[in-house]
Short mmCIF file of C-alpha atoms in Angstrom, two decimals:
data_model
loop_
_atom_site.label_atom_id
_atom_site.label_comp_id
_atom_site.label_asym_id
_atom_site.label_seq_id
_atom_site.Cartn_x
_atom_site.Cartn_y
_atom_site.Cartn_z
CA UNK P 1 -31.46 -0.21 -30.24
CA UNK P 2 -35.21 1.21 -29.28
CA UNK P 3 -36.42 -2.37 -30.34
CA UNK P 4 -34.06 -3.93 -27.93
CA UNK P 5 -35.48 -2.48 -24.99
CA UNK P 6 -37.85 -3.95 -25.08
CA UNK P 7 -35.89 -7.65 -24.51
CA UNK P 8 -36.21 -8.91 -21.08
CA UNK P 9 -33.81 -7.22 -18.75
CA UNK P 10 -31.99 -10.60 -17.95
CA UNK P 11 -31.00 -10.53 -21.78
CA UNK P 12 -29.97 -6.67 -22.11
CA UNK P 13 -27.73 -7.04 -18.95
CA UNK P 14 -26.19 -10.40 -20.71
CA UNK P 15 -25.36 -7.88 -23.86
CA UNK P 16 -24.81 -4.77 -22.42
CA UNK P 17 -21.84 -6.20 -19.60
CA UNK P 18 -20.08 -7.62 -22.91
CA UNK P 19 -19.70 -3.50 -24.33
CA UNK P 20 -17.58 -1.23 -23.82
CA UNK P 21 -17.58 1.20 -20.92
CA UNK P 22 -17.12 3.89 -23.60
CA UNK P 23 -20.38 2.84 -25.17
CA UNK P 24 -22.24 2.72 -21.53
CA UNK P 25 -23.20 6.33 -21.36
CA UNK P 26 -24.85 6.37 -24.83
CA UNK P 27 -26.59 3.13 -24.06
CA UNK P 28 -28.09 5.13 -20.85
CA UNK P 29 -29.66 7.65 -22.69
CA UNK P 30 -31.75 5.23 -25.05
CA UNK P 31 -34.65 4.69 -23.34
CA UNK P 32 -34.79 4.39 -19.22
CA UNK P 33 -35.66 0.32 -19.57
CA UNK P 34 -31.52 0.38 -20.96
CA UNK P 35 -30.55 3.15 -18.71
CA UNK P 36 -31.43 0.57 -15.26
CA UNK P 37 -29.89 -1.83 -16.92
CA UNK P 38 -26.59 -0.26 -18.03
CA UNK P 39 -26.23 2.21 -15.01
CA UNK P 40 -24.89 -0.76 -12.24
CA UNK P 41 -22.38 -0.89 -15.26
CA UNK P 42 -21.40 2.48 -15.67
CA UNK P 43 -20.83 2.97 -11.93
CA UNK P 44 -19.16 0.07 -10.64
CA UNK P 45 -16.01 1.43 -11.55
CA UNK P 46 -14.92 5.02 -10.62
CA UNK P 47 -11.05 5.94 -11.39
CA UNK P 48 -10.09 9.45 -11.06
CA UNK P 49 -6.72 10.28 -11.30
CA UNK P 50 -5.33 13.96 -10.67
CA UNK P 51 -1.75 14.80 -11.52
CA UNK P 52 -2.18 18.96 -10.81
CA UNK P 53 -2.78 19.71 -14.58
CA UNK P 54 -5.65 18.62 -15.64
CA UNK P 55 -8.88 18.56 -12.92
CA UNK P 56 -10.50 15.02 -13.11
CA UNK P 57 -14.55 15.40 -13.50
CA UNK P 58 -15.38 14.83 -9.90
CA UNK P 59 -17.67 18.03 -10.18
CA UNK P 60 -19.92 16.60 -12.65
CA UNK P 61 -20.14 13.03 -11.44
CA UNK P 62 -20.67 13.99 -7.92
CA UNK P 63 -23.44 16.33 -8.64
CA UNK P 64 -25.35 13.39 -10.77
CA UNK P 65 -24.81 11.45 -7.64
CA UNK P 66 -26.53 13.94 -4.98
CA UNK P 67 -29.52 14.24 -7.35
CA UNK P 68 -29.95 10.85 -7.83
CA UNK P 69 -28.47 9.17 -4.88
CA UNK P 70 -29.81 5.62 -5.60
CA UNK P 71 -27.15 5.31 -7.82
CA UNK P 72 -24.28 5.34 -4.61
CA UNK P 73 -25.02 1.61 -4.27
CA UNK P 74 -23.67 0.95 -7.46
CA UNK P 75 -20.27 2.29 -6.74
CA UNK P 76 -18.13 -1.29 -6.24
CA UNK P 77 -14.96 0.26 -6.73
CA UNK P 78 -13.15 3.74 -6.48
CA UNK P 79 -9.81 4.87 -6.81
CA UNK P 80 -8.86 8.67 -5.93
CA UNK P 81 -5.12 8.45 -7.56
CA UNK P 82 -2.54 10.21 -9.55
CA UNK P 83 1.28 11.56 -8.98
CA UNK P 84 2.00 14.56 -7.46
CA UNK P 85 5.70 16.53 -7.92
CA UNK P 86 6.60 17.85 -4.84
CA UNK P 87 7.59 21.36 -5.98
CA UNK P 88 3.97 21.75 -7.91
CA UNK P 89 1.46 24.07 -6.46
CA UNK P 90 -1.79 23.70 -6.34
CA UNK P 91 -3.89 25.12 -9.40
CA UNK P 92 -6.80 26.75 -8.92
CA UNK P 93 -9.96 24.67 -9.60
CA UNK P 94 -12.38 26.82 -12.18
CA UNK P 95 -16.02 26.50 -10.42
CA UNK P 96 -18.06 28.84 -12.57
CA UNK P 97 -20.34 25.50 -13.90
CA UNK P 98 -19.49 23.99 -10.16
CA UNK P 99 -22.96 23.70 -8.41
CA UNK P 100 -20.79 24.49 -4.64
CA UNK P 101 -24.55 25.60 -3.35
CA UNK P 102 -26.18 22.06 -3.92
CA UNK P 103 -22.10 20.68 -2.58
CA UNK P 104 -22.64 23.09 0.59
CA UNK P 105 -26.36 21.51 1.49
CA UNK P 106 -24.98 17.61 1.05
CA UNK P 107 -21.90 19.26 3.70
CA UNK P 108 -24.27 20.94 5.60
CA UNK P 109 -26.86 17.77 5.62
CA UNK P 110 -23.77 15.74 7.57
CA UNK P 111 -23.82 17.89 10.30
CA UNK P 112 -20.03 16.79 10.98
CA UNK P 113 -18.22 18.52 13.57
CA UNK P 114 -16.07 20.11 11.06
CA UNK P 115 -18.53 21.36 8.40
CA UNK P 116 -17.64 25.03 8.72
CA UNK P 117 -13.93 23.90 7.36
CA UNK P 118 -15.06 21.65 4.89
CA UNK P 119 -17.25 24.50 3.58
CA UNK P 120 -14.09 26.99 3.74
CA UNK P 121 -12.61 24.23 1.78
CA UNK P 122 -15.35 24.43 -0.96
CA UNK P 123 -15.53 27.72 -1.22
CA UNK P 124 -11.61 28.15 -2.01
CA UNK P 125 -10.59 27.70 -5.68
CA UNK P 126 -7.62 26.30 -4.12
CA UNK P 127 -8.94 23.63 -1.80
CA UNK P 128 -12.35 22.86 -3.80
CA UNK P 129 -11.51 19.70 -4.82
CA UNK P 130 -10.48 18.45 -1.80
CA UNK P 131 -13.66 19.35 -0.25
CA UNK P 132 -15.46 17.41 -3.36
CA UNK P 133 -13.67 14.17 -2.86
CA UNK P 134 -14.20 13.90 0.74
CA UNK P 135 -17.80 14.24 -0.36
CA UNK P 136 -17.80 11.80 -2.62
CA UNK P 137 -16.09 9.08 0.19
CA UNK P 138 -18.79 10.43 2.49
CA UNK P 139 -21.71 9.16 0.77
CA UNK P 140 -20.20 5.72 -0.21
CA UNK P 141 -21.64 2.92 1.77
CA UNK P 142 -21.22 -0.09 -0.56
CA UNK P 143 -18.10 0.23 -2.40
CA UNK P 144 -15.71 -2.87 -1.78
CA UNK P 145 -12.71 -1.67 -2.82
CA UNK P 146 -11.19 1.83 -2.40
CA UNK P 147 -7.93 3.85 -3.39
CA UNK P 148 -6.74 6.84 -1.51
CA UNK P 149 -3.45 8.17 -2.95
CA UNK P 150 -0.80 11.05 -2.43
CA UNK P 151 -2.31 13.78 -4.53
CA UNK P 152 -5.91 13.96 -2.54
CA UNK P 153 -4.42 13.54 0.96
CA UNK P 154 -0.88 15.37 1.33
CA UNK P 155 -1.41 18.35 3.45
CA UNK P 156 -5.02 18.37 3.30
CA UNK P 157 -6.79 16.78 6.41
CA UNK P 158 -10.43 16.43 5.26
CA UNK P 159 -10.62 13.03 3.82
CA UNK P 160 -8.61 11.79 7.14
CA UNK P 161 -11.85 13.50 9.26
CA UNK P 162 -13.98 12.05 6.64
CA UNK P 163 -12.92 8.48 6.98
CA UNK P 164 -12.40 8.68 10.72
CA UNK P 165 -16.18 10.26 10.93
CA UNK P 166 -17.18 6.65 8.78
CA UNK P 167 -15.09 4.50 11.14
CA UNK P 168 -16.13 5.56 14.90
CA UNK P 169 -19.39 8.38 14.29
CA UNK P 170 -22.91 8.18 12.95
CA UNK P 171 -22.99 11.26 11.19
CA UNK P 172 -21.60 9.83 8.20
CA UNK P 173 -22.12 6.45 6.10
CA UNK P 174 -20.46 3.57 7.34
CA UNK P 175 -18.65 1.04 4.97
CA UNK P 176 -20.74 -2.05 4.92
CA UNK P 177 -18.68 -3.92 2.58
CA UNK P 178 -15.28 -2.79 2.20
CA UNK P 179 -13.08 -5.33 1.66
CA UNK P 180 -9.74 -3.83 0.15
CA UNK P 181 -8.21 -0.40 1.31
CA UNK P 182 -5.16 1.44 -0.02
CA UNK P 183 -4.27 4.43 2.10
CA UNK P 184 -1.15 5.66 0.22
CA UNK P 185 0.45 9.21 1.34
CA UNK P 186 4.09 9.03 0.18
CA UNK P 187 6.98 11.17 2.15
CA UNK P 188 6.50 15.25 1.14
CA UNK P 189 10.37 16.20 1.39
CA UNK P 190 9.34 19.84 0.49
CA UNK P 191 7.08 20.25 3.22
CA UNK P 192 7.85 17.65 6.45
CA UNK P 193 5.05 18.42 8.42
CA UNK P 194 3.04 17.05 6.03
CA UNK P 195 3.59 13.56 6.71
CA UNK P 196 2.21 13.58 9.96
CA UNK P 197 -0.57 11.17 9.14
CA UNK P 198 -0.06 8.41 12.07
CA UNK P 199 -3.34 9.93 13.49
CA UNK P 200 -5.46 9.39 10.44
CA UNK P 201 -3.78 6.11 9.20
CA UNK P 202 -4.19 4.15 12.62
CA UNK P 203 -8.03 4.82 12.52
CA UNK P 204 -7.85 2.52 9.48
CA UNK P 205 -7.63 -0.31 11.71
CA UNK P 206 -10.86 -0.17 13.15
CA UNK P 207 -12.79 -0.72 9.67
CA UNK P 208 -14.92 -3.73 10.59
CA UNK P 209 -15.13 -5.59 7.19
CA UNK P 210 -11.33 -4.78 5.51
CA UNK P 211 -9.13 -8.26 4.68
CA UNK P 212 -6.91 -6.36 2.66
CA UNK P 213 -5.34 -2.69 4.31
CA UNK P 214 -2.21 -1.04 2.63
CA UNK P 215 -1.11 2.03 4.46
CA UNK P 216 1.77 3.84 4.39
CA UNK P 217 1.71 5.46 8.28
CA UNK P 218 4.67 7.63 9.94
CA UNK P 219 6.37 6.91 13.37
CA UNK P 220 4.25 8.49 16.62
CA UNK P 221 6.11 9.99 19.54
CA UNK P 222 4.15 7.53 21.25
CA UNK P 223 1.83 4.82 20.20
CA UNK P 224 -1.22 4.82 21.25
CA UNK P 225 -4.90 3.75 19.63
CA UNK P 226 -7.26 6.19 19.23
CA UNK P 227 -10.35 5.42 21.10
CA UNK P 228 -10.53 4.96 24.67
CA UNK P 229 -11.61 0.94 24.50
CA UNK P 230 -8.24 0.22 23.14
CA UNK P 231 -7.05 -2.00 19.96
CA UNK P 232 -9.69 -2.80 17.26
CA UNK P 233 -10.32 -6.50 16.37
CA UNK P 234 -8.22 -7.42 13.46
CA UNK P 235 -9.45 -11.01 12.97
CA UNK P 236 -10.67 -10.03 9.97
CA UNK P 237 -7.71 -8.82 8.21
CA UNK P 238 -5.67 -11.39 6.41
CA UNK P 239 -3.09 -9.02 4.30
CA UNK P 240 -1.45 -6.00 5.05
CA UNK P 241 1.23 -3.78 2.80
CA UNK P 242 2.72 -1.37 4.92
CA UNK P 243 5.43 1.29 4.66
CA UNK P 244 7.29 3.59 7.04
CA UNK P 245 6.59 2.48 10.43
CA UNK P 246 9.35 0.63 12.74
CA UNK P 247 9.24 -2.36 14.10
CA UNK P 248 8.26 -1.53 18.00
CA UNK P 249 5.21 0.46 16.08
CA UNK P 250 4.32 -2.22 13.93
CA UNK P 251 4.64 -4.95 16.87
CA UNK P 252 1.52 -2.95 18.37
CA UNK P 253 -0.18 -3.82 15.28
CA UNK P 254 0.84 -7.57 14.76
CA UNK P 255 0.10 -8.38 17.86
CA UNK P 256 -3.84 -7.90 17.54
CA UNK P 257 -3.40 -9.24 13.92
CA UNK P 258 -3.24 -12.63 14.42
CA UNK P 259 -4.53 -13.69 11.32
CA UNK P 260 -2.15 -12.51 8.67
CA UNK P 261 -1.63 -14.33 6.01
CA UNK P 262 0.32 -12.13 4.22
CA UNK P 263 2.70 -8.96 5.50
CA UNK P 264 4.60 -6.88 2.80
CA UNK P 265 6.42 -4.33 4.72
CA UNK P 266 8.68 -1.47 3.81
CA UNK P 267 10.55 0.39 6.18
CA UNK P 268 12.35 4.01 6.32
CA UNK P 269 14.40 4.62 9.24
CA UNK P 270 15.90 8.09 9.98
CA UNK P 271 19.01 9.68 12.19
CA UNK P 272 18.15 9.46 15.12
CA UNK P 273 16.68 12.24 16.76
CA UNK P 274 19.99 13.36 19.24
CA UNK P 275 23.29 12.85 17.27
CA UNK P 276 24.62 11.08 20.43
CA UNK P 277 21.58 8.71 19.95
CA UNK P 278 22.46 5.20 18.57
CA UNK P 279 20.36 3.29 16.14
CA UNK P 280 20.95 -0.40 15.20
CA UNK P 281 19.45 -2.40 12.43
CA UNK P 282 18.36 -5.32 14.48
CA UNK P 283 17.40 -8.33 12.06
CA UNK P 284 16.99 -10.78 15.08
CA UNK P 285 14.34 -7.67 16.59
CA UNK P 286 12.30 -7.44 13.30
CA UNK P 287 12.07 -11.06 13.17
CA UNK P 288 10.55 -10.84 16.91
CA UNK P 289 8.31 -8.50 15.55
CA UNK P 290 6.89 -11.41 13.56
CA UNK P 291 6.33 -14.00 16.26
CA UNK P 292 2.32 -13.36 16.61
CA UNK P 293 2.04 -14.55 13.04
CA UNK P 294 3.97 -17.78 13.15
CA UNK P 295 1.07 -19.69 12.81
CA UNK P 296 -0.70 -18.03 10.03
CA UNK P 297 1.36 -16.27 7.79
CA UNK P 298 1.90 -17.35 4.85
CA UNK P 299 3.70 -14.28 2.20
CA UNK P 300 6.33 -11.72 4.23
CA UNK P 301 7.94 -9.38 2.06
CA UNK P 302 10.77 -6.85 4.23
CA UNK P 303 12.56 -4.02 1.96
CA UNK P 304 13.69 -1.06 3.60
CA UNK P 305 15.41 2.80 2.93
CA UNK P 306 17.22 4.95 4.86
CA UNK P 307 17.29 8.62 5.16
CA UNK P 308 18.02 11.56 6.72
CA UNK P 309 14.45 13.59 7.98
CA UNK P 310 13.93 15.83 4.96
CA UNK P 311 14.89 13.41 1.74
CA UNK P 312 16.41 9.49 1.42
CA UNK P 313 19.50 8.48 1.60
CA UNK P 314 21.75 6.13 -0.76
CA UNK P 315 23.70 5.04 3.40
CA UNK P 316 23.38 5.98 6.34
CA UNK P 317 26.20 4.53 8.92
CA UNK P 318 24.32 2.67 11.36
CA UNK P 319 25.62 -0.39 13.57
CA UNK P 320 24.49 -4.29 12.43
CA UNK P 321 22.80 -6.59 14.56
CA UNK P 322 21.90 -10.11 14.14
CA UNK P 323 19.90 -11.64 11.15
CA UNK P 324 17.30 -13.88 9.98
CA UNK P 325 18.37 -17.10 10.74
CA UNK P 326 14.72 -17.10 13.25
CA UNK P 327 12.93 -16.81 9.64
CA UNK P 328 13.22 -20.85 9.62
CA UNK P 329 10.74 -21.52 12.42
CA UNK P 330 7.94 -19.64 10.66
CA UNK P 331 6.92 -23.34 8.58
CA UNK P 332 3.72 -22.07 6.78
CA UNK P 333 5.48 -19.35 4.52
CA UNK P 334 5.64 -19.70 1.06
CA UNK P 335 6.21 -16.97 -1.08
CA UNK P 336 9.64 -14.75 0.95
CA UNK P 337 11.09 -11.40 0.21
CA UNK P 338 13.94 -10.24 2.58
CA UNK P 339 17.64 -9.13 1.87
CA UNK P 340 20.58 -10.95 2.59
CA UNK P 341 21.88 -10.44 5.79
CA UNK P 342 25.34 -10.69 7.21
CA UNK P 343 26.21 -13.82 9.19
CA UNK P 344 27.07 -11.53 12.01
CA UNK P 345 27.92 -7.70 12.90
CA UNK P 346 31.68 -8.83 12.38
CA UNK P 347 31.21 -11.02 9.78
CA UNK P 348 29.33 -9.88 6.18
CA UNK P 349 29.57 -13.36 4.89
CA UNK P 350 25.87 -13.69 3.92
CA UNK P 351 23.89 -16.12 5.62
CA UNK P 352 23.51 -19.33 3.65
CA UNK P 353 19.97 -19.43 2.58
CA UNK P 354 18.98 -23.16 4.15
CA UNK P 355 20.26 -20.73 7.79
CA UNK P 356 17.28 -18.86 7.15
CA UNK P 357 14.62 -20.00 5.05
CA UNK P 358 11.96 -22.40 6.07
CA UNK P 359 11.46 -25.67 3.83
CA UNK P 360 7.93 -24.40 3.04
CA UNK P 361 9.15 -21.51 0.70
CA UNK P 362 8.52 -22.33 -2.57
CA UNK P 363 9.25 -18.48 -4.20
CA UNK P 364 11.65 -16.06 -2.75
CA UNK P 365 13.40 -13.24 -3.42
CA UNK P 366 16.43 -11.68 -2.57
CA UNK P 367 18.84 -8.83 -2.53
CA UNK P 368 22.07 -7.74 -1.50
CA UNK P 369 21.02 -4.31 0.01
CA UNK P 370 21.61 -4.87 3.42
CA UNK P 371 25.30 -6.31 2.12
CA UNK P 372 26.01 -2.88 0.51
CA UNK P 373 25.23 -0.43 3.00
CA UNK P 374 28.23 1.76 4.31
CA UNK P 375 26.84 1.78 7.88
CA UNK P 376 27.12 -2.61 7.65
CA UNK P 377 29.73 -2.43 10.23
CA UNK P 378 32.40 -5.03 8.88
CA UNK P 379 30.40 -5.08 5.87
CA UNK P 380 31.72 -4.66 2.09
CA UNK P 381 34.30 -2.05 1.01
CA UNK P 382 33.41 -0.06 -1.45
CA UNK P 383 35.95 -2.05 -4.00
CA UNK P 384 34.48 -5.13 -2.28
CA UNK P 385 30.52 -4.61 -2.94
CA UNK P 386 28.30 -7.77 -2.35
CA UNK P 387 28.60 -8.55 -6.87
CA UNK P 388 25.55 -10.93 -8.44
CA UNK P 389 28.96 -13.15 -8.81
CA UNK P 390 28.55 -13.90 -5.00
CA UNK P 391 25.11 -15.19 -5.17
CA UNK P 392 26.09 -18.10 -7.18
CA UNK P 393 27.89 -20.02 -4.17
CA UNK P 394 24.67 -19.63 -2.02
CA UNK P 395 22.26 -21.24 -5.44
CA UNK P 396 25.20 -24.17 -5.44
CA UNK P 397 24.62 -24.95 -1.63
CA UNK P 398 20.89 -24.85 -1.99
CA UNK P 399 20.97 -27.19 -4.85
CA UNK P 400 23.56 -29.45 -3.02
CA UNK P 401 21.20 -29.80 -0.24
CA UNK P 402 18.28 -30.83 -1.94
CA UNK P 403 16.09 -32.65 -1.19
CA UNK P 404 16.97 -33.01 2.10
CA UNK P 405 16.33 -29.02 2.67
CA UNK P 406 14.20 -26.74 0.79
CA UNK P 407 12.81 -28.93 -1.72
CA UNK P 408 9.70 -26.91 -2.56
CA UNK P 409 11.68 -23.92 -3.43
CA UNK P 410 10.82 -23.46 -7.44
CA UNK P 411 11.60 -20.15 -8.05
CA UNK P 412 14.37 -17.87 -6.87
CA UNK P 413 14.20 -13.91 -8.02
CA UNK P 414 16.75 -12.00 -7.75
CA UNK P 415 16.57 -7.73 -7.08
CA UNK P 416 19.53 -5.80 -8.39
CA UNK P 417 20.47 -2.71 -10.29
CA UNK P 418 23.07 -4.08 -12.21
CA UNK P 419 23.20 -3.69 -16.14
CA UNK P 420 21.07 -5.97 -18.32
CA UNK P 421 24.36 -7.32 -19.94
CA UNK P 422 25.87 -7.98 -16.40
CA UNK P 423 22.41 -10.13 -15.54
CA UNK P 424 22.37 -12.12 -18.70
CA UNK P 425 25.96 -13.54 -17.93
CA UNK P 426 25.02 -14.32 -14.76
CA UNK P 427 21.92 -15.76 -15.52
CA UNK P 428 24.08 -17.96 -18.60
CA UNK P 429 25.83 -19.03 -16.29
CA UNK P 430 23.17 -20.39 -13.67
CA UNK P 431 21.63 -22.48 -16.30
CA UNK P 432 24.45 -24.45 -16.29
CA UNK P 433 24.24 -25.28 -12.85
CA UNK P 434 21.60 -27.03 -13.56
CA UNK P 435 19.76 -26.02 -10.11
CA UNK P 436 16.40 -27.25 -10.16
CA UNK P 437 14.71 -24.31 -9.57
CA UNK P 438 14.20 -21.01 -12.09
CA UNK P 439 16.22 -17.93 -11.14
CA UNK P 440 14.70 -14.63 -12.62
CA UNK P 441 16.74 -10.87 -12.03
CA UNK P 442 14.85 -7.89 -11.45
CA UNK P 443 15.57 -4.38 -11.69
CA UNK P 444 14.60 -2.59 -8.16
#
């Protein structure tokens, strides 16, 4: 290994991105002609996941990053991620081989407007390593992709100030090259008033460089965006996942959004805050929600839960209103993910597919949710539930009508919960239909 050092650098970078990132740390201590070379290695990739048992080594790593900060550029991607239980506490971080002073000076050095907290933060056994990940997102400047999940955001606001000091102050770094962001705080049921995050989460929007944003974001009293010259420019972003928000929030969004290509959104809606409130699933509203992106969009994916405020709900009775037949006029999607919907609040005949999806789909997916809930006024009994049985007639008619309609369409999946034994009869019996298109059944 000594020998190969001395190889010209275009040849140890040819060998050394071919080894293992096990190996890459061992390579680095060598000599420091293989340490430049294997270090953009090492560092491109930073994954530390934190499931309340077992501290990742954020400590270490970001202490080897303040005392050599050349290294920050090499960061490419970084993913803060893990599961959290919502009963499990907090364990106390051990610090004893923690360098916190040399953490406090980097804090200190930002001069943010909350650096007394984020010291309090660092100081705590509780909260330390909360205070060292929103140190490490500080500093990074030319990572492209980032993760930001559950574990290292719920209930703990200093990444949120950390990002929104990157996004509209210049105390921090800004991203200069961020392409992809996941934002991903998932409902705390034991503790509600944790998932006030709409604050945080909308700030997201004004990253200059991001094509690709998923955020899960709660419902605001009011909408409103953040900084007193109004909505950001989201001509850059061309794909957005997001989860909670309704569709007179999300409307807000789309409309300054106009080049989406692709929308996956997930929606929880809640009882209504009066009981002698009404709430109606509107399927002709979220399709208005849509209309900016007619011209551009390409993938929509719509999947939704109910729920009560403090946990999810199997049904929650709520009135039916119109459907997705307005789904045909959007001509440049092909790849579609909706449930079925009912013909009519009156009527929970399902729509025939060529009522609602364009001729340009060529994958789709469906599901029978919005058949089987109890609030689907009209809607299924419970003796009566929309069966994988009742899908067949709407495959027939789609075959039928080709080519005259839908004669792209090449793959149909199918979301259920039904047993595997169930699905393989079914699925028996579509191949002998003979459709002209693969049908595939998927567990939700």
């Amino acid at each position: 290994m000594a020998s190969f050092s001395g190889a010209p650098s275009e040849v140890i970078v040819e060998v050394i991105k071919h080894l293992p990132r096990s190996s890459l740390p061992n390579v680095c201590l060598v000599s420091k002609s293989l340490r430049r070379c294997a270090e953009p290695f090492l560092y491109s990739t930073i994954s530390l996941k934190w499931n309340f048992k077992k501290f990742p080594p954020i400590a270490p790593l970001l202490a080897t990053l303040l005392r050599r900060p050349e290294l920050f550029k090499h960061l490419d991607v970084v993913s803060l991620g893990g599961m959290m239980r919502q009963s499990a506490a907090v364990p106390p971080m051990d610090t004893y081989n923690v360098p916190v002073d040399e953490f406090e000076a980097a804090i200190r050095k930002a001069n943010t407007s909350f650096s007394d907290m984020w010291v309090e933060k660092l100081r705590s056994v509780e909260t330390c390593i909360y205070a060292l990940a929103a140190l490490l997102i500080a500093h990074l400047s030319r990572t492209t992709h980032l993760t930001i999940t559950t574990p290292w955001i719920n209930g703990q606001p200093l990444i949120g100030k950390v990002m929104q000091a990157k996004i509209f102050s210049r105390q921090l770094p800004q991203f200069e090259r961020l392409k992809q962001l996941k934002y991903l705080k998932r409902r705390d049921i034991a503790h509600t008033e944790n998932n006030r995050v709409f604050g945080e989460t909308i700030s997201l929007f004004y990253l200059p460089t991001v094509t690709h944003l998923e955020v899960i974001m709660t419902n605001p009293k009011t909408f409103q965006w953040p900084v007193a010259t109004g909505e950001p420019n989201l001509g850059h972003l061309t794909s957005l996942k997001i989860g909670w928000l309704c569709e007179r929030f999300l409307a807000k969004i789309l409309a300054v959004a106009r080049n989406l290509e692709s929308l996956e959104w997930s929606w929880e809606h809640h009882d209504p805050p009066h009981a002698w409130e009404t709430n109606i699933m509107d399927f002709d509203k979220i399709t208005e929600t849509l209309q900016p992106l007619k011209d551009t969009i390409k993938s929509f994916g719509y999947t939704m839960n109910l729920g009560k405020e403090g946990e999810l709900m199997d049904s929650l009775w709520m009135p039916v209103q119109g459907n997705f037949r307005h789904l045909r006029e959007f001509t440049r999607l092909t790849h579609l993910e909706v449930p079925l919907t009912p013909r009519s609040e009156t009527d929970s005949t399902p729509l025939a597919l060529a009522d609602f999806v364009p001729d340009s789909v060529e994958v789709l997916t469906l599901s029978g949710t919005a058949l089987n809930m109890e609030w689907c006024r009209g809607g299924w009994d419970d003796g009566d539930d929309f069966e994988l049985d009742d899908i067949l007639p709407l495959l027939e008619a789609v075959a039928h009508d080709r080519p005259a309609r839908l004669s792209r369409l090449r793959s149909v999946a199918i979301l259920d919960d039904r047993s595997g034994i169930v699905r393989r009869q079914i699925g028996d019996r579509i191949k002998k239909l003979n459709l002209g298109f693969e049908v595939r059944f998927y567990s939700y």
